[in-house]
């Protein structure tokens, strides 16, 4: 088993570059951190997609028995600290291939569409919530943080392995929904917006969440079937975007 | 108008201590950061509770006209950087008195009770969501992060000025609900737990959210009227605590 003790090792330097969109695009792979996410990847991915597991001695002693037949490289605590994006990394990482883009997407079921959503924590939480609510998938539109961003990955808690995660131009996605006559719900506060409680629970639809500050892209807004709002009965000015998405998803998605 | 240019100034050193529970308790005051929160405080608090506003030249030029009759101290950008808890502080702060403990609390209306919830971002988001959902207040039980913690304050977005925020022993709070025969809903997954959708929307109740990892304190659990669960139809293992709280609050709170 290979062992890397120096954070100046070339392999480690390459892995560090996976923290950026450019590095991931160039190397066509990404890095997952923590035993929870490594486990999720192991149970979801075909072995061919897993390139390498990096573990400190402690982590290998604890989990090595569940890693048989998989390529493992041991790393020092200093290397783990260098690779980790949290202040106290657990010391276990997995590198796997970027998902290939879907050629002919099929958006049956309930889909969450993210339109220029910025905050990685909110994005990851929305994917995790969509998973829990039984959504078929989440589309990351242009201008939305990447699903392979470290903070997004941590907040998703492995949900990217349970539902479909697609990066796509939302205009094309909405065209698909129009062609299939499936409703598209926006979340832009405007005079025609409808109380979300008036929408009957249903199985096939798209729900678009817009940018935290600026709301939805007007071009997309124009294509919505209805815009939904959550009545605020207190004095808060607004809801956090992940909270609003959760309240609507759990209300309008039929089991 | 006084002006402080050095971060070694005694007054600034005292203000820095407000970042800790000990410092706030000792000085009986706390620090709010950003123009949004300063505005919320100005519109909510009696002038006597506001001790001082600290603003950089830029912030004072922008907002000074709305600060008439209030005590203002100008600070340098370096001092703002020292006081701020974010990487790029706006440069405006307000110091106000800690809220006096309520002697005879009245828990009519809907209340959110936090039992050893740890994450400040989750806590603040729950207060903001409870405000939006029209809750009367939030009780911070023992072991829950302080409502005056900087991250909690930022995530609350000023909602502490719109609803009641109480720090109390939850056992005593539950006694109040029992005496008044008002329902107490827990959120502990156990065999008797009830689907949250089966609870009719109502006006007066307590909803308890437990610790992110360990759930609810068994002593409190024993006092609940019903435990609620959110059915997970996908493959996510669980929901984020602030998401779960939001889904239940918006469902069971009558307008």
XYZ file of C-alpha atoms in Angstrom:
510
model
C 0.000 0.000 0.000
C 1.381 3.369 -0.959
C 2.019 5.907 1.775
C 2.320 9.702 1.508
C 3.807 11.641 4.394
C 4.604 14.951 2.749
C 2.096 17.566 1.822
C 4.472 18.646 -0.937
C 3.942 15.334 -2.732
C 2.849 15.855 -6.367
C -0.247 13.677 -5.963
C -1.390 15.748 -2.979
C -0.759 18.959 -4.903
C -3.019 17.660 -7.686
C -5.721 16.711 -5.174
C -5.603 20.188 -3.641
C -6.556 21.572 -7.050
C -9.856 19.652 -6.864
C -11.061 22.355 -4.477
C -11.541 24.630 -7.521
C -13.972 24.270 -10.451
C -11.035 24.590 -12.853
C -9.112 21.772 -11.160
C -12.135 19.455 -11.187
C -12.872 20.195 -14.828
C -9.276 19.613 -15.853
C -8.861 16.365 -13.889
C -12.489 15.177 -14.383
C -12.732 13.986 -10.792
C -13.631 15.279 -7.345
C -12.813 14.743 -3.693
C -15.173 13.610 -0.938
C -14.247 14.044 2.714
C -15.355 12.176 5.899
C -16.265 8.568 6.570
C -19.973 9.269 6.190
C -19.534 10.516 2.616
C -16.988 7.803 1.764
C -19.522 5.187 2.883
C -22.269 6.785 0.812
C -19.978 6.733 -2.235
C -18.988 3.096 -1.648
C -22.589 1.950 -1.466
C -23.645 3.968 -4.520
C -20.817 4.013 -7.034
C -19.546 1.209 -9.274
C -15.962 0.327 -8.277
C -14.707 1.638 -11.631
C -15.688 5.179 -10.666
C -13.659 5.137 -7.471
C -10.062 6.148 -8.126
C -8.522 6.138 -4.684
C -9.248 6.293 -0.980
C -6.826 8.273 1.186
C -6.818 7.430 4.888
C -4.703 8.243 7.919
C -3.440 5.280 9.971
C -6.199 5.856 12.546
C -8.924 5.924 9.914
C -7.530 2.867 8.154
C -7.407 0.913 11.401
C -11.027 1.846 12.037
C -12.498 1.337 8.562
C -9.949 -0.673 6.560
C -11.958 -3.901 6.834
C -14.771 -2.253 4.837
C -12.379 -1.167 2.085
C -11.274 -4.547 0.725
C -10.478 -4.688 -3.011
C -10.418 -0.883 -3.168
C -7.263 1.131 -3.823
C -6.104 2.803 -0.610
C -3.217 5.194 0.009
C -2.172 5.906 3.587
C -1.516 9.531 4.472
C -0.024 11.340 7.457
C -2.090 13.615 9.688
C -0.306 16.589 8.133
C -1.424 15.522 4.651
C -4.998 14.999 5.912
C -4.926 18.512 7.357
C -3.706 19.811 3.981
C -6.441 18.025 2.003
C -9.295 18.661 4.410
C -11.545 21.681 4.025
C -12.777 21.612 7.616
C -10.710 22.741 10.606
C -10.505 19.218 12.052
C -10.661 16.763 9.138
C -11.492 13.145 10.037
C -8.635 11.939 7.855
C -10.450 9.917 5.214
C -11.061 10.983 1.609
C -12.290 9.428 -1.609
C -11.555 10.545 -5.148
C -14.082 9.621 -7.794
C -14.892 10.487 -11.386
C -17.108 13.428 -12.237
C -20.521 12.283 -13.384
C -20.839 12.266 -17.174
C -23.432 14.754 -18.471
C -26.789 13.149 -19.270
C -27.349 13.082 -23.019
C -31.110 12.666 -23.137
C -32.425 13.795 -19.781
C -35.748 12.578 -18.472
C -37.367 14.845 -15.935
C -40.277 12.667 -14.840
C -41.130 13.011 -11.174
C -40.617 16.074 -9.008
C -37.580 18.244 -9.770
C -35.977 21.101 -7.897
C -34.368 23.680 -10.203
C -31.739 26.032 -8.735
C -31.497 29.380 -10.524
C -28.295 31.211 -9.584
C -28.417 30.121 -5.939
C -25.160 31.221 -4.318
C -24.694 29.831 -0.829
C -23.128 26.337 -0.859
C -24.652 25.426 2.516
C -28.145 26.354 1.320
C -27.641 24.463 -1.933
C -26.446 21.280 -0.243
C -29.266 21.465 2.299
C -31.808 21.817 -0.530
C -30.485 18.700 -2.275
C -30.628 16.751 1.012
C -34.183 17.993 1.620
C -35.275 17.181 -1.952
C -33.925 13.671 -1.408
C -35.874 13.305 1.848
C -39.045 14.606 0.182
C -38.762 11.991 -2.562
C -37.801 14.276 -5.435
C -36.402 12.651 -8.575
C -33.579 15.149 -8.927
C -32.084 18.606 -8.683
C -30.887 20.707 -11.612
C -28.033 23.125 -10.939
C -28.655 25.975 -13.387
C -25.993 28.339 -14.728
C -24.665 30.643 -12.030
C -25.436 28.205 -9.208
C -22.495 26.947 -7.132
C -21.152 23.583 -8.318
C -22.471 20.296 -6.876
C -18.803 19.293 -6.444
C -17.922 22.286 -4.278
C -16.673 21.024 -0.882
C -19.263 22.894 1.164
C -22.074 21.748 -1.111
C -20.859 18.147 -0.827
C -20.736 18.344 2.966
C -24.238 19.835 3.230
C -25.676 17.274 0.761
C -24.619 14.486 3.157
C -24.438 12.008 0.277
C -27.851 12.791 -1.203
C -26.248 13.240 -4.636
C -26.012 9.434 -4.675
C -29.759 9.020 -3.981
C -31.310 11.346 -6.540
C -30.218 12.716 -9.897
C -27.992 15.772 -9.829
C -27.773 17.523 -13.191
C -25.931 20.658 -14.295
C -27.861 22.258 -17.141
C -29.192 25.410 -18.740
C -32.573 25.887 -17.054
C -34.136 27.328 -20.210
C -33.658 23.989 -21.968
C -34.985 22.131 -18.925
C -38.123 24.263 -18.860
C -38.642 23.533 -22.545
C -38.761 19.840 -21.646
C -41.449 20.493 -19.013
C -43.478 22.572 -21.495
C -43.304 19.878 -24.138
C -44.551 17.295 -21.637
C -47.240 19.654 -20.265
C -45.905 19.357 -16.736
C -46.339 22.305 -14.392
C -43.469 24.635 -13.526
C -43.749 26.447 -10.200
C -41.730 29.575 -9.593
C -41.121 31.278 -6.270
C -41.060 34.924 -7.323
C -43.115 37.286 -5.207
C -45.338 39.122 -7.668
C -48.987 40.205 -7.658
C -50.126 36.999 -9.382
C -48.322 34.714 -6.938
C -50.473 31.982 -5.394
C -50.405 30.755 -1.787
C -48.383 27.502 -1.909
C -51.115 25.799 0.147
C -53.511 26.136 -2.794
C -51.428 23.770 -4.929
C -52.613 20.179 -4.643
C -49.918 17.612 -3.853
C -48.728 16.105 -7.131
C -46.076 13.823 -8.590
C -44.629 15.456 -11.685
C -43.546 19.083 -11.637
C -40.613 21.486 -11.493
C -40.062 23.888 -8.595
C -37.624 26.751 -9.221
C -35.772 28.487 -6.381
C -34.057 31.758 -7.333
C -31.067 33.760 -6.167
C -31.046 34.683 -2.461
C -30.960 38.407 -3.145
C -32.276 38.962 -6.639
C -34.897 36.265 -7.024
C -35.569 34.502 -10.304
C -34.219 35.193 -13.771
C -37.069 37.067 -15.603
C -36.711 34.825 -18.663
C -37.385 31.751 -16.541
C -40.088 33.519 -14.556
C -41.940 34.125 -17.813
C -42.094 30.376 -18.421
C -43.611 29.378 -15.070
C -47.102 27.910 -14.811
C -47.680 29.601 -11.449
C -45.626 31.491 -8.919
C -45.956 30.391 -5.327
C -45.508 32.380 -2.144
C -45.413 31.395 1.508
C -47.540 33.802 3.561
C -45.466 35.368 6.325
C -47.701 35.860 9.332
C -45.019 37.283 11.633
C -42.654 40.183 11.049
C -39.699 38.467 9.428
C -38.900 40.039 6.074
C -38.297 36.756 4.317
C -37.350 33.121 4.734
C -33.970 31.546 4.119
C -34.048 30.016 0.618
C -33.443 26.456 1.868
C -36.239 26.845 4.425
C -38.675 28.159 1.822
C -37.778 25.329 -0.563
C -38.344 22.748 2.199
C -41.738 24.104 3.231
C -42.965 24.080 -0.380
C -41.407 20.736 -1.330
C -42.949 18.881 1.610
C -46.315 20.501 0.895
C -46.760 20.054 -2.843
C -44.994 16.730 -3.454
C -47.435 13.803 -3.379
C -46.077 10.682 -1.647
C -18.317 62.883 18.456
C -15.714 60.568 19.875
C -13.387 58.791 17.494
C -11.368 55.596 18.023
C -8.579 54.754 15.634
C -6.662 52.138 17.587
C -7.741 48.580 18.102
C -5.786 48.640 21.372
C -8.197 51.205 22.814
C -9.651 50.027 26.156
C -13.248 50.483 24.991
C -12.606 48.271 21.959
C -10.935 45.658 24.146
C -14.076 45.574 26.305
C -16.302 45.241 23.230
C -14.221 42.330 21.952
C -15.101 40.487 25.156
C -18.771 40.583 24.162
C -18.005 37.787 21.706
C -17.974 35.395 24.704
C -20.838 34.381 27.038
C -18.677 35.381 30.024
C -18.038 38.853 28.621
C -21.724 39.430 27.879
C -22.785 38.245 31.304
C -20.208 40.426 33.035
C -21.001 43.559 31.027
C -24.749 42.836 30.675
C -24.763 43.981 27.063
C -24.193 42.596 23.578
C -22.974 43.652 20.157
C -24.945 43.670 16.911
C -23.173 43.921 13.565
C -24.315 45.188 10.121
C -26.671 47.975 9.062
C -29.590 45.569 8.690
C -29.390 44.486 12.333
C -28.688 48.037 13.553
C -31.848 49.186 11.777
C -33.870 46.357 13.315
C -32.603 47.333 16.761
C -33.361 51.023 16.203
C -36.934 50.315 15.184
C -37.530 47.886 18.059
C -35.618 49.071 21.111
C -36.346 52.026 23.404
C -33.506 54.563 23.141
C -32.511 53.842 26.747
C -31.460 50.318 25.813
C -29.074 51.479 23.115
C -25.676 52.273 24.574
C -23.635 53.205 21.554
C -23.393 52.916 17.796
C -19.922 52.449 16.312
C -19.517 53.391 12.656
C -16.683 53.851 10.188
C -16.597 57.148 8.291
C -18.124 55.463 5.237
C -20.979 53.955 7.209
C -21.621 57.211 9.060
C -21.751 59.155 5.793
C -24.261 56.647 4.454
C -26.498 56.176 7.504
C -25.716 59.081 9.884
C -28.912 60.950 9.006
C -30.940 58.076 10.447
C -28.976 58.089 13.712
C -29.933 61.533 15.057
C -30.111 61.844 18.869
C -28.279 58.532 19.265
C -24.778 58.234 20.692
C -22.298 57.506 17.903
C -18.559 56.813 18.049
C -16.575 56.869 14.827
C -14.094 54.052 14.293
C -11.329 53.349 11.815
C -11.539 50.483 9.320
C -8.914 48.636 11.388
C -11.113 48.868 14.490
C -14.142 47.682 12.475
C -12.097 44.708 11.289
C -11.162 43.988 14.911
C -14.760 44.139 16.160
C -16.380 42.336 13.243
C -16.921 38.606 13.303
C -17.253 38.257 9.530
C -14.318 38.415 7.128
C -15.516 41.673 5.561
C -17.436 43.598 8.224
C -19.677 46.410 6.947
C -18.295 48.721 9.625
C -21.370 49.497 11.709
C -22.146 48.072 15.154
C -24.614 48.684 17.940
C -24.206 47.860 21.612
C -27.381 47.332 23.608
C -28.409 45.994 26.995
C -29.073 42.316 27.500
C -32.770 41.613 27.839
C -33.856 41.261 31.473
C -35.148 37.787 32.320
C -38.950 37.536 32.292
C -40.238 37.124 35.847
C -43.659 35.664 35.120
C -43.557 34.232 31.632
C -46.704 33.798 29.584
C -46.451 31.173 26.889
C -49.743 31.746 25.094
C -49.547 31.252 21.345
C -47.174 28.929 19.511
C -43.712 28.431 21.005
C -40.590 26.791 19.693
C -38.477 25.161 22.422
C -34.811 24.428 21.687
C -33.376 21.511 23.660
C -29.558 21.502 23.508
C -29.424 22.586 19.886
C -25.786 23.269 19.038
C -25.311 24.883 15.662
C -25.642 28.687 15.841
C -26.657 28.968 12.179
C -29.443 26.418 12.647
C -30.615 28.136 15.822
C -30.753 31.587 14.254
C -32.529 30.226 11.190
C -35.125 28.538 13.418
C -35.849 31.817 15.241
C -36.209 33.631 11.894
C -38.524 30.883 10.616
C -40.605 30.874 13.822
C -41.009 34.639 13.383
C -42.171 34.202 9.764
C -44.602 31.458 10.794
C -46.196 33.744 13.389
C -44.875 32.041 16.511
C -45.114 33.963 19.795
C -41.614 33.097 20.873
C -38.625 30.792 21.145
C -37.220 29.356 24.375
C -33.489 28.634 24.453
C -33.181 25.711 26.879
C -30.072 24.838 28.865
C -27.277 23.588 26.646
C -28.489 25.512 23.590
C -26.135 28.137 22.127
C -26.841 31.666 23.390
C -29.231 33.989 21.512
C -26.490 36.635 21.797
C -23.848 34.547 20.048
C -22.673 36.443 16.942
C -23.549 33.677 14.484
C -26.982 33.205 16.062
C -27.598 36.975 15.840
C -26.605 37.059 12.181
C -28.821 34.095 11.250
C -31.788 35.514 13.226
C -31.714 38.593 10.945
C -33.342 40.709 13.664
C -36.201 38.303 14.422
C -35.333 38.497 18.145
C -36.971 41.936 18.019
C -40.209 40.557 16.523
C -40.974 37.662 18.816
C -40.097 36.774 22.397
C -36.721 35.168 22.978
C -36.416 33.549 26.394
C -33.582 31.616 28.031
C -35.081 29.148 30.502
C -35.050 25.652 31.940
C -37.345 23.710 29.601
C -38.644 21.527 32.432
C -40.221 24.584 34.068
C -41.588 25.749 30.705
C -43.231 22.371 30.101
C -44.812 22.562 33.559
C -46.483 25.798 32.448
C -47.908 24.076 29.341
C -49.161 21.158 31.441
C -50.863 23.472 33.907
C -52.627 25.270 31.060
C -53.489 21.992 29.299
C -51.763 23.094 26.110
C -50.221 20.436 23.884
C -46.486 19.802 23.768
C -45.143 18.266 20.569
C -41.820 16.525 20.576
C -39.764 15.488 17.558
C -38.196 12.285 18.788
C -38.382 9.328 16.441
C -39.909 6.521 18.450
C -42.491 3.812 17.733
C -45.363 6.000 18.984
C -44.409 8.995 16.864
C -47.222 10.455 14.755
C -46.987 11.776 11.179
C -46.855 15.583 11.568
C -49.553 15.891 8.875
C -52.051 14.275 11.249
C -51.859 17.231 13.640
C -54.538 19.818 12.918
C -53.295 23.418 12.590
C -53.698 25.137 15.971
C -52.829 28.321 17.807
C -51.467 27.398 21.238
C -48.802 24.749 21.613
C -45.127 24.040 22.225
C -42.888 22.356 19.661
C -39.576 20.971 20.933
C -36.564 20.492 18.663
C -33.750 18.379 20.134
C -30.002 18.107 19.741
C -28.755 17.511 16.178
C -27.043 14.239 17.069
C -28.645 12.932 20.240
C -32.250 14.041 19.895
C -34.347 15.093 22.863
C -33.602 14.937 26.563
C -35.529 11.845 27.845
C -36.944 13.819 30.780
C -38.546 16.314 28.398
C -39.577 13.571 25.996
C -41.550 11.979 28.802
C -43.611 15.168 29.160
C -44.674 15.501 25.522
C -48.297 15.130 24.422
C -47.262 13.567 21.116
C -44.079 13.008 19.198
C -44.115 14.007 15.562
C -42.118 12.663 12.657
C -41.728 13.757 9.063
C -41.959 10.748 6.732
C -38.853 10.529 4.575
C -39.886 9.191 1.186
C -36.437 9.341 -0.418
C -33.150 7.879 0.806
C -31.811 10.729 2.947
C -31.090 9.529 6.463
C -32.497 12.594 8.138
C -33.347 16.259 7.717
C -31.344 19.231 8.950
C -32.886 20.351 12.286
C -33.808 23.824 10.995
C -35.462 22.291 7.920
C -37.471 19.824 10.027
C -38.558 22.622 12.370
C -39.691 24.766 9.415
C -41.709 22.008 7.762
C -43.540 21.239 11.020
C -44.010 24.872 12.106
C -45.584 25.909 8.798
C -47.832 22.849 8.861
C -49.218 22.826 12.403
C -49.427 26.551 13.194
C -52.894 27.958 12.438
C -52.861 31.447 10.876
